Coordinates of C-alpha atoms in Angstrom, one line a residue:
M15 CA -13.9 -16.0 -20.0
Q16 CA -14.1 -18.5 -17.1
I17 CA -11.9 -18.3 -14.0
D18 CA -11.3 -21.2 -11.7
F19 CA -11.7 -19.9 -8.1
G20 CA -9.9 -23.0 -6.8
L21 CA -12.7 -24.2 -4.5
D22 CA -13.2 -27.8 -3.5
R23 CA -17.0 -27.9 -4.2
A24 CA -19.0 -27.5 -7.4
P25 CA -19.7 -23.8 -8.2
R26 CA -23.4 -24.1 -7.6
E27 CA -22.7 -25.3 -4.0
T28 CA -20.3 -22.4 -3.2
R29 CA -20.6 -18.8 -2.0
I30 CA -18.1 -16.1 -3.1
V31 CA -18.0 -12.8 -1.3
V32 CA -16.5 -10.1 -3.5
A33 CA -14.9 -6.9 -2.1
M34 CA -16.3 -4.2 -4.3
S35 CA -14.6 -0.8 -4.3
G36 CA -16.8 0.6 -7.1
G37 CA -14.0 0.5 -9.6
V38 CA -13.6 -1.6 -12.8
D39 CA -11.2 -4.1 -11.3
S40 CA -13.4 -5.4 -8.4
S41 CA -16.5 -5.1 -10.7
V42 CA -14.9 -7.5 -13.2
V43 CA -14.1 -9.8 -10.3
A44 CA -17.8 -9.8 -9.4
A45 CA -18.7 -10.6 -13.0
L46 CA -16.3 -13.5 -13.1
A47 CA -17.6 -14.8 -9.8
A48 CA -21.2 -14.6 -11.1
R49 CA -20.2 -16.3 -14.3
S50 CA -18.7 -19.2 -12.4
G51 CA -22.1 -20.3 -11.2
A52 CA -21.4 -19.7 -7.6
E53 CA -23.7 -17.6 -5.3
V54 CA -22.2 -14.1 -5.1
I55 CA -22.4 -11.5 -2.5
G56 CA -20.9 -8.0 -2.9
V57 CA -19.5 -6.1 0.0
T58 CA -18.4 -2.4 -0.1
L59 CA -16.8 -0.4 2.6
Q60 CA -17.9 3.1 3.5
L61 CA -14.7 4.7 4.8
Y62 CA -15.9 8.3 5.0
D63 CA -18.9 10.1 6.4
H64 CA -21.6 10.6 3.8
G65 CA -21.1 14.3 3.3
E66 CA -17.4 13.9 2.7
A67 CA -17.8 10.8 0.6
V68 CA -20.2 12.4 -1.9
K69 CA -17.6 15.2 -2.6
R70 CA -14.7 12.8 -3.4
S71 CA -13.6 11.7 -6.8
G72 CA -10.6 9.7 -8.0
S73 CA -10.7 7.7 -4.7
C74 CA -12.2 4.4 -3.6
C75 CA -14.9 3.5 -1.1
A76 CA -16.5 6.9 -1.4
G77 CA -20.1 8.0 -2.2
Q78 CA -20.1 7.6 -6.0
D79 CA -18.1 4.4 -5.7
I80 CA -20.6 2.9 -3.3
Y81 CA -23.4 3.8 -5.8
D82 CA -21.3 2.3 -8.7
A83 CA -20.7 -1.0 -6.8
R84 CA -24.4 -1.3 -6.0
T85 CA -25.3 -0.7 -9.7
V86 CA -22.9 -3.5 -10.8
A87 CA -24.4 -5.9 -8.2
D88 CA -27.9 -5.0 -9.4
R89 CA -27.0 -5.6 -13.0
L90 CA -25.3 -9.0 -12.2
G91 CA -28.2 -10.0 -10.0
F92 CA -26.7 -10.6 -6.6
G93 CA -27.0 -9.1 -3.1
H94 CA -24.8 -6.2 -1.9
Y95 CA -23.8 -5.0 1.5
V96 CA -22.3 -1.6 2.6
L97 CA -20.3 -1.7 5.8
D98 CA -19.7 1.5 7.7
Y99 CA -16.0 1.2 8.7
E100 CA -15.4 5.0 9.0
S101 CA -14.3 5.0 12.6
R102 CA -12.0 1.9 12.1
F103 CA -10.5 3.4 9.0
R104 CA -9.9 6.8 10.7
T105 CA -8.2 5.1 13.7
G106 CA -6.3 2.4 11.9
V107 CA -5.2 4.3 8.8
I108 CA -5.8 8.1 8.7
D109 CA -4.7 8.8 12.2
R110 CA -1.6 6.6 11.9
F111 CA -0.8 8.2 8.6
A112 CA -0.9 11.7 10.2
D113 CA 1.1 10.4 13.2
E114 CA 3.8 9.0 11.0
Y115 CA 4.1 12.2 9.0
A116 CA 4.3 14.2 12.2
R117 CA 7.2 12.0 13.3
G118 CA 9.1 12.8 10.1
R119 CA 8.5 9.4 8.6
T120 CA 7.2 8.3 5.2
P121 CA 4.0 6.2 5.7
V122 CA 2.4 3.6 3.4
P123 CA -1.3 3.8 4.2
C124 CA -2.4 1.3 1.5
S125 CA -0.5 -1.5 3.4
L126 CA -2.1 -0.4 6.7
C127 CA -5.5 -0.6 5.1
N128 CA -4.9 -4.0 3.6
Q129 CA -3.6 -5.3 6.9
G130 CA -6.7 -3.9 8.8
V131 CA -10.1 -3.2 7.4
K132 CA -9.7 -4.6 4.0
F133 CA -8.5 -8.1 4.9
T134 CA -8.8 -8.7 8.7
D135 CA -12.3 -7.2 9.0
L136 CA -13.6 -8.2 5.5
V137 CA -12.3 -11.8 5.8
A138 CA -14.1 -12.1 9.2
F139 CA -17.3 -10.7 7.7
A140 CA -17.1 -13.0 4.7
K141 CA -16.7 -16.0 6.9
E142 CA -19.7 -14.8 9.0
L143 CA -21.7 -14.9 5.7
G144 CA -20.7 -18.6 5.2
A145 CA -18.5 -17.8 2.2
D146 CA -16.0 -20.2 0.7
C147 CA -13.7 -17.4 -0.2
L148 CA -13.3 -13.6 -0.4
A149 CA -12.3 -12.4 -3.9
T150 CA -10.7 -9.0 -4.5
G151 CA -9.5 -7.0 -7.5
H152 CA -5.8 -6.9 -6.5
Y153 CA -3.3 -7.6 -9.3
V154 CA -1.4 -10.5 -7.6
R155 CA -1.3 -14.2 -8.2
R156 CA -2.3 -16.9 -5.7
V157 CA -0.3 -20.0 -6.5
V158 CA -0.7 -23.4 -4.8
N159 CA 2.6 -25.2 -4.7
G160 CA 2.9 -28.6 -3.1
G161 CA -0.2 -28.0 -1.0
R162 CA 1.0 -24.6 0.3
V163 CA -0.5 -21.4 -0.9
E164 CA 2.0 -18.7 -2.1
L165 CA 1.5 -15.1 -3.2
H166 CA 3.3 -14.0 -6.4
K167 CA 3.6 -10.7 -8.3
G168 CA 0.9 -9.9 -10.8
K169 CA 1.8 -11.1 -14.3
D170 CA 1.6 -7.5 -15.6
P171 CA 4.5 -5.7 -13.9
A172 CA 2.8 -2.3 -14.5
R173 CA -0.2 -3.4 -12.4
D174 CA 1.5 -5.6 -9.7
Q175 CA 0.2 -4.7 -6.2
S176 CA 2.1 -7.3 -4.2
Y177 CA 4.1 -4.6 -2.4
F178 CA 1.0 -3.5 -0.5
L179 CA 0.0 -7.1 0.5
Y180 CA 3.1 -8.2 2.4
G181 CA 1.1 -8.2 5.7
T182 CA -1.2 -10.9 4.5
T183 CA -1.2 -13.9 6.8
Q184 CA -1.1 -17.5 5.6
E185 CA -4.6 -18.1 7.1
Q186 CA -6.0 -15.1 5.1
L187 CA -4.2 -16.3 1.9
D188 CA -5.9 -19.7 2.2
F189 CA -9.3 -17.9 2.1
L190 CA -8.5 -15.1 -0.4
R191 CA -8.8 -15.2 -4.2
F192 CA -7.2 -12.8 -6.8
P193 CA -8.8 -13.5 -10.2
L194 CA -7.1 -10.7 -12.0
G195 CA -3.5 -11.7 -11.3
D196 CA -2.9 -13.1 -14.7
L197 CA -4.7 -10.4 -16.7
P198 CA -3.5 -7.1 -18.2
K199 CA -5.7 -4.0 -17.5
K200 CA -6.7 -3.8 -21.1
E201 CA -8.3 -7.3 -20.9
V202 CA -10.1 -6.4 -17.6
R203 CA -11.7 -3.4 -19.3
R204 CA -12.7 -5.5 -22.3
I205 CA -14.5 -7.9 -20.0
A206 CA -16.2 -5.0 -18.3
E207 CA -17.5 -3.8 -21.6
A208 CA -18.6 -7.3 -22.7
E209 CA -20.6 -7.5 -19.4
G210 CA -22.2 -4.2 -20.0
L211 CA -20.8 -2.7 -16.8
A212 CA -21.2 1.1 -16.5
V213 CA -17.7 1.3 -14.9
A214 CA -15.9 -0.2 -17.9
S215 CA -14.3 3.2 -18.7
K216 CA -14.1 4.6 -15.2
P217 CA -10.7 6.0 -14.4
D218 CA -8.4 4.3 -11.9
S219 CA -8.2 5.7 -8.5
Q220 CA -5.2 8.1 -8.0
D221 CA -3.0 8.9 -5.1
I222 CA -4.0 7.9 -1.6
C223 CA -7.7 7.2 -1.4
F224 CA -8.4 9.6 1.5
V225 CA -6.2 12.4 -0.1
P226 CA -7.5 12.3 -3.7
D227 CA -6.2 15.8 -4.4
G228 CA -2.7 14.7 -3.4
D229 CA -2.4 17.4 -0.7
Y230 CA -0.9 15.2 2.1
A231 CA 0.5 18.2 3.9
G232 CA -2.9 19.9 4.0
L233 CA -4.5 16.8 5.6
V234 CA -1.8 16.3 8.2
Q235 CA -1.7 19.9 9.2
R236 CA -5.5 19.8 9.8
L237 CA -5.1 16.7 12.0
R238 CA -1.8 17.6 13.6
P239 CA -1.5 21.4 13.5
E240 CA 1.8 21.4 15.4
T241 CA 3.5 20.2 12.2
I242 CA 3.2 23.6 10.6
A243 CA 5.4 25.4 13.1
P244 CA 8.5 26.9 11.4
G245 CA 12.0 25.8 12.2
E246 CA 15.6 25.7 11.2
I247 CA 17.2 24.1 8.2
V248 CA 20.7 22.9 9.1
D249 CA 23.5 21.1 7.2
M250 CA 24.9 17.8 8.2
Q251 CA 27.4 19.5 10.5
G252 CA 24.6 21.4 12.3
N253 CA 25.2 24.8 10.7
V254 CA 22.0 26.8 10.3
L255 CA 21.4 27.5 6.6
G256 CA 17.9 28.9 6.7
T257 CA 14.3 28.3 7.9
H258 CA 11.4 26.2 6.8
R259 CA 7.6 26.7 7.1
G260 CA 6.8 23.4 8.8
V261 CA 8.1 19.8 8.8
V262 CA 4.8 18.7 7.4
H263 CA 5.8 19.9 4.0
F264 CA 8.9 17.6 3.8
T265 CA 9.9 14.0 3.5
I266 CA 13.3 12.3 3.4
G267 CA 14.8 12.7 -0.1
Q268 CA 12.8 15.8 -1.0
R269 CA 14.5 18.6 -2.8
R270 CA 11.6 20.9 -3.6
G271 CA 10.8 23.6 -1.1
I272 CA 14.3 23.9 0.6
E273 CA 15.0 27.2 -1.2
I274 CA 18.5 27.8 0.0
G275 CA 20.8 29.4 -2.6
G276 CA 24.6 29.7 -2.9
Q277 CA 25.3 26.0 -2.5
K278 CA 27.9 24.1 -4.6
E279 CA 25.4 21.3 -5.3
P280 CA 21.6 20.8 -4.8
L281 CA 20.4 20.1 -1.3
Y282 CA 18.0 17.3 -0.3
V283 CA 16.3 16.5 3.0
V284 CA 18.4 13.8 4.7
G285 CA 16.9 14.0 8.2
I286 CA 13.9 15.3 10.0
D287 CA 13.8 16.1 13.8
P288 CA 10.1 16.9 14.4
D289 CA 10.6 17.6 18.1
A290 CA 13.2 20.3 17.4
R291 CA 11.3 21.3 14.2
R292 CA 14.6 20.9 12.4
L293 CA 15.4 19.8 8.8
V294 CA 18.8 18.3 8.0
V295 CA 19.9 18.8 4.4
G296 CA 22.8 17.5 2.4
P297 CA 23.9 16.5 -1.1
R298 CA 22.3 13.6 -2.9
R299 CA 25.1 11.2 -2.0
A300 CA 24.1 11.5 1.6
L301 CA 20.9 9.8 0.8
A302 CA 22.6 6.5 -0.2
V303 CA 21.7 3.8 2.3
E304 CA 23.7 0.6 2.8
A305 CA 21.6 -1.0 5.5
M306 CA 18.4 -0.8 7.4
R307 CA 16.5 -2.2 10.3
V308 CA 13.0 -3.6 9.6
E309 CA 10.5 -4.2 12.4
Q310 CA 7.1 -5.9 12.7
L311 CA 8.1 -8.5 10.2
N312 CA 5.4 -10.7 8.7
W313 CA 6.4 -13.8 6.7
I314 CA 4.2 -15.7 4.2
G315 CA 7.1 -17.6 2.8
E316 CA 10.3 -18.8 4.4
D317 CA 12.6 -16.5 6.4
Q318 CA 15.7 -16.7 4.1
A319 CA 19.0 -14.8 4.0
E320 CA 19.4 -13.9 0.3
V321 CA 16.4 -11.9 -0.9
A322 CA 15.3 -9.2 -3.3
V323 CA 13.8 -6.2 -1.5
K324 CA 11.5 -3.4 -2.6
V325 CA 11.5 -0.2 -0.5
R326 CA 8.9 1.7 -2.6
S327 CA 5.9 0.4 -4.6
L328 CA 7.3 1.5 -8.0
A329 CA 11.0 0.7 -7.3
P330 CA 12.5 -2.5 -8.7
P331 CA 13.6 -5.2 -6.2
V332 CA 17.3 -5.1 -5.4
P333 CA 19.6 -7.8 -3.9
A334 CA 20.0 -7.7 -0.1
R335 CA 21.0 -10.0 2.7
L336 CA 18.7 -10.4 5.7
A337 CA 19.7 -11.4 9.2
G338 CA 16.9 -11.0 11.7
E339 CA 15.7 -7.4 11.5
Q340 CA 18.9 -6.3 9.8
V341 CA 19.0 -5.8 6.0
Q342 CA 22.2 -5.2 4.2
F343 CA 21.9 -4.0 0.6
E344 CA 24.3 -5.5 -2.0
R345 CA 24.9 -1.9 -3.2
P346 CA 23.9 1.4 -1.7
E347 CA 20.3 2.2 -2.4
Y348 CA 18.5 5.5 -2.7
G349 CA 14.9 6.4 -1.7
V350 CA 15.0 4.5 1.6
A351 CA 13.3 6.2 4.5
P352 CA 11.9 5.2 7.9
G353 CA 8.2 4.5 7.8
Q354 CA 8.2 2.9 4.4
A355 CA 7.5 -0.8 3.9
A356 CA 10.4 -3.1 3.0
V357 CA 9.0 -6.1 1.1
F358 CA 11.0 -9.2 0.4
Y359 CA 10.8 -11.5 -2.7
D360 CA 12.3 -14.6 -4.1
G361 CA 11.8 -14.1 -7.8
T362 CA 8.1 -13.4 -8.3
R363 CA 7.2 -14.9 -4.9
L364 CA 6.3 -12.6 -2.1
L365 CA 8.1 -13.7 1.1
G366 CA 6.9 -11.1 3.5
G367 CA 8.0 -7.7 4.8
G368 CA 7.9 -5.1 7.5
W369 CA 8.3 -1.4 8.4
I370 CA 11.6 0.4 8.0
A371 CA 12.6 1.6 11.5
E372 CA 16.1 2.9 10.9
T373 CA 18.6 3.3 8.1
V374 CA 22.4 3.4 7.9
S375 CA 23.8 5.8 5.4
A376 CA 26.6 4.6 3.1
E377 CA 28.8 7.5 4.3
Q378 CA 28.2 6.5 8.0
G379 CA 29.0 2.9 7.2
Q380 CA 32.3 3.9 5.6
M381 CA 33.1 6.1 8.7
N382 CA 32.3 3.2 11.0
A383 CA 34.5 0.8 9.0
A384 CA 37.4 3.3 9.0
A385 CA 37.1 3.8 12.8
A386 CA 37.2 0.1 13.3

């Protein structure tokens, strides 16, 4: 299979840097780049200290993954660099993740990583190497339309990763390439097998890469021990219903762990006050959100009023109206919480996005309308 990397010069005159995580996706990108006839250089990020990295599995950019990436580069016959970005990753991603959790918000560390070390720093390094482009294993499509580069959802909806790339800049997009955007995962593994790559059957990474066991609370309480202090659980009128064992164990919309009986209907976390160590709980209908404010907006496409917006990576886009930082949902939406990314689309095209700063509940909106 041949992939056109969309470069102006003949393949033998070009240099492609491939971001190699050690998984099957980026390894296949490296194989496709090598097959194109271009000079290929692989780059892998080491994001943990060596002792921790060796112990990790089911993640990316860890000890075994670095070894796997180097093995692929050796088999395909090109040079391979390992960049120690541990301190940058800890400051820009892990610490911010812990801080957001400690504030009672729901962070999206994969978006932070892509906006920082994976794109900003890697693009700069690739350019220092004299590369014509940086290729990655993300399942998104780069489309040139009338001379302008656009970013679209991956063709396979089950693999699409555009939600995490809303922070990409137009300058970065001009330099980036995503060869897997039109391929299903099954075809990617078939290519890996045909190339004789040892990672062909390697499992996909799971959960957040620096929390491969899924214990987010355990990580946050180690970094921010104040989050394990017990506190009150109150209803939406402020009545004390019980106690909790630390706000670190809860996020907006969570039902598990509240453990308060005798209620007419199940209770969910509808608010978190970390300074007062207080959880606010209420019925599911209290989680319905009619509007939100989105800050730190980044636009790849045009800033338009009628959009489709995703508030979680696995949620379908829903219709909304955008006016500056204010987003009004066409219908009340569930699963919306401060700290998440709100990502805007026009069909399959990614327009941009930002961080959810505040939400307006549908109940509060109705109360405001009645008062007016």
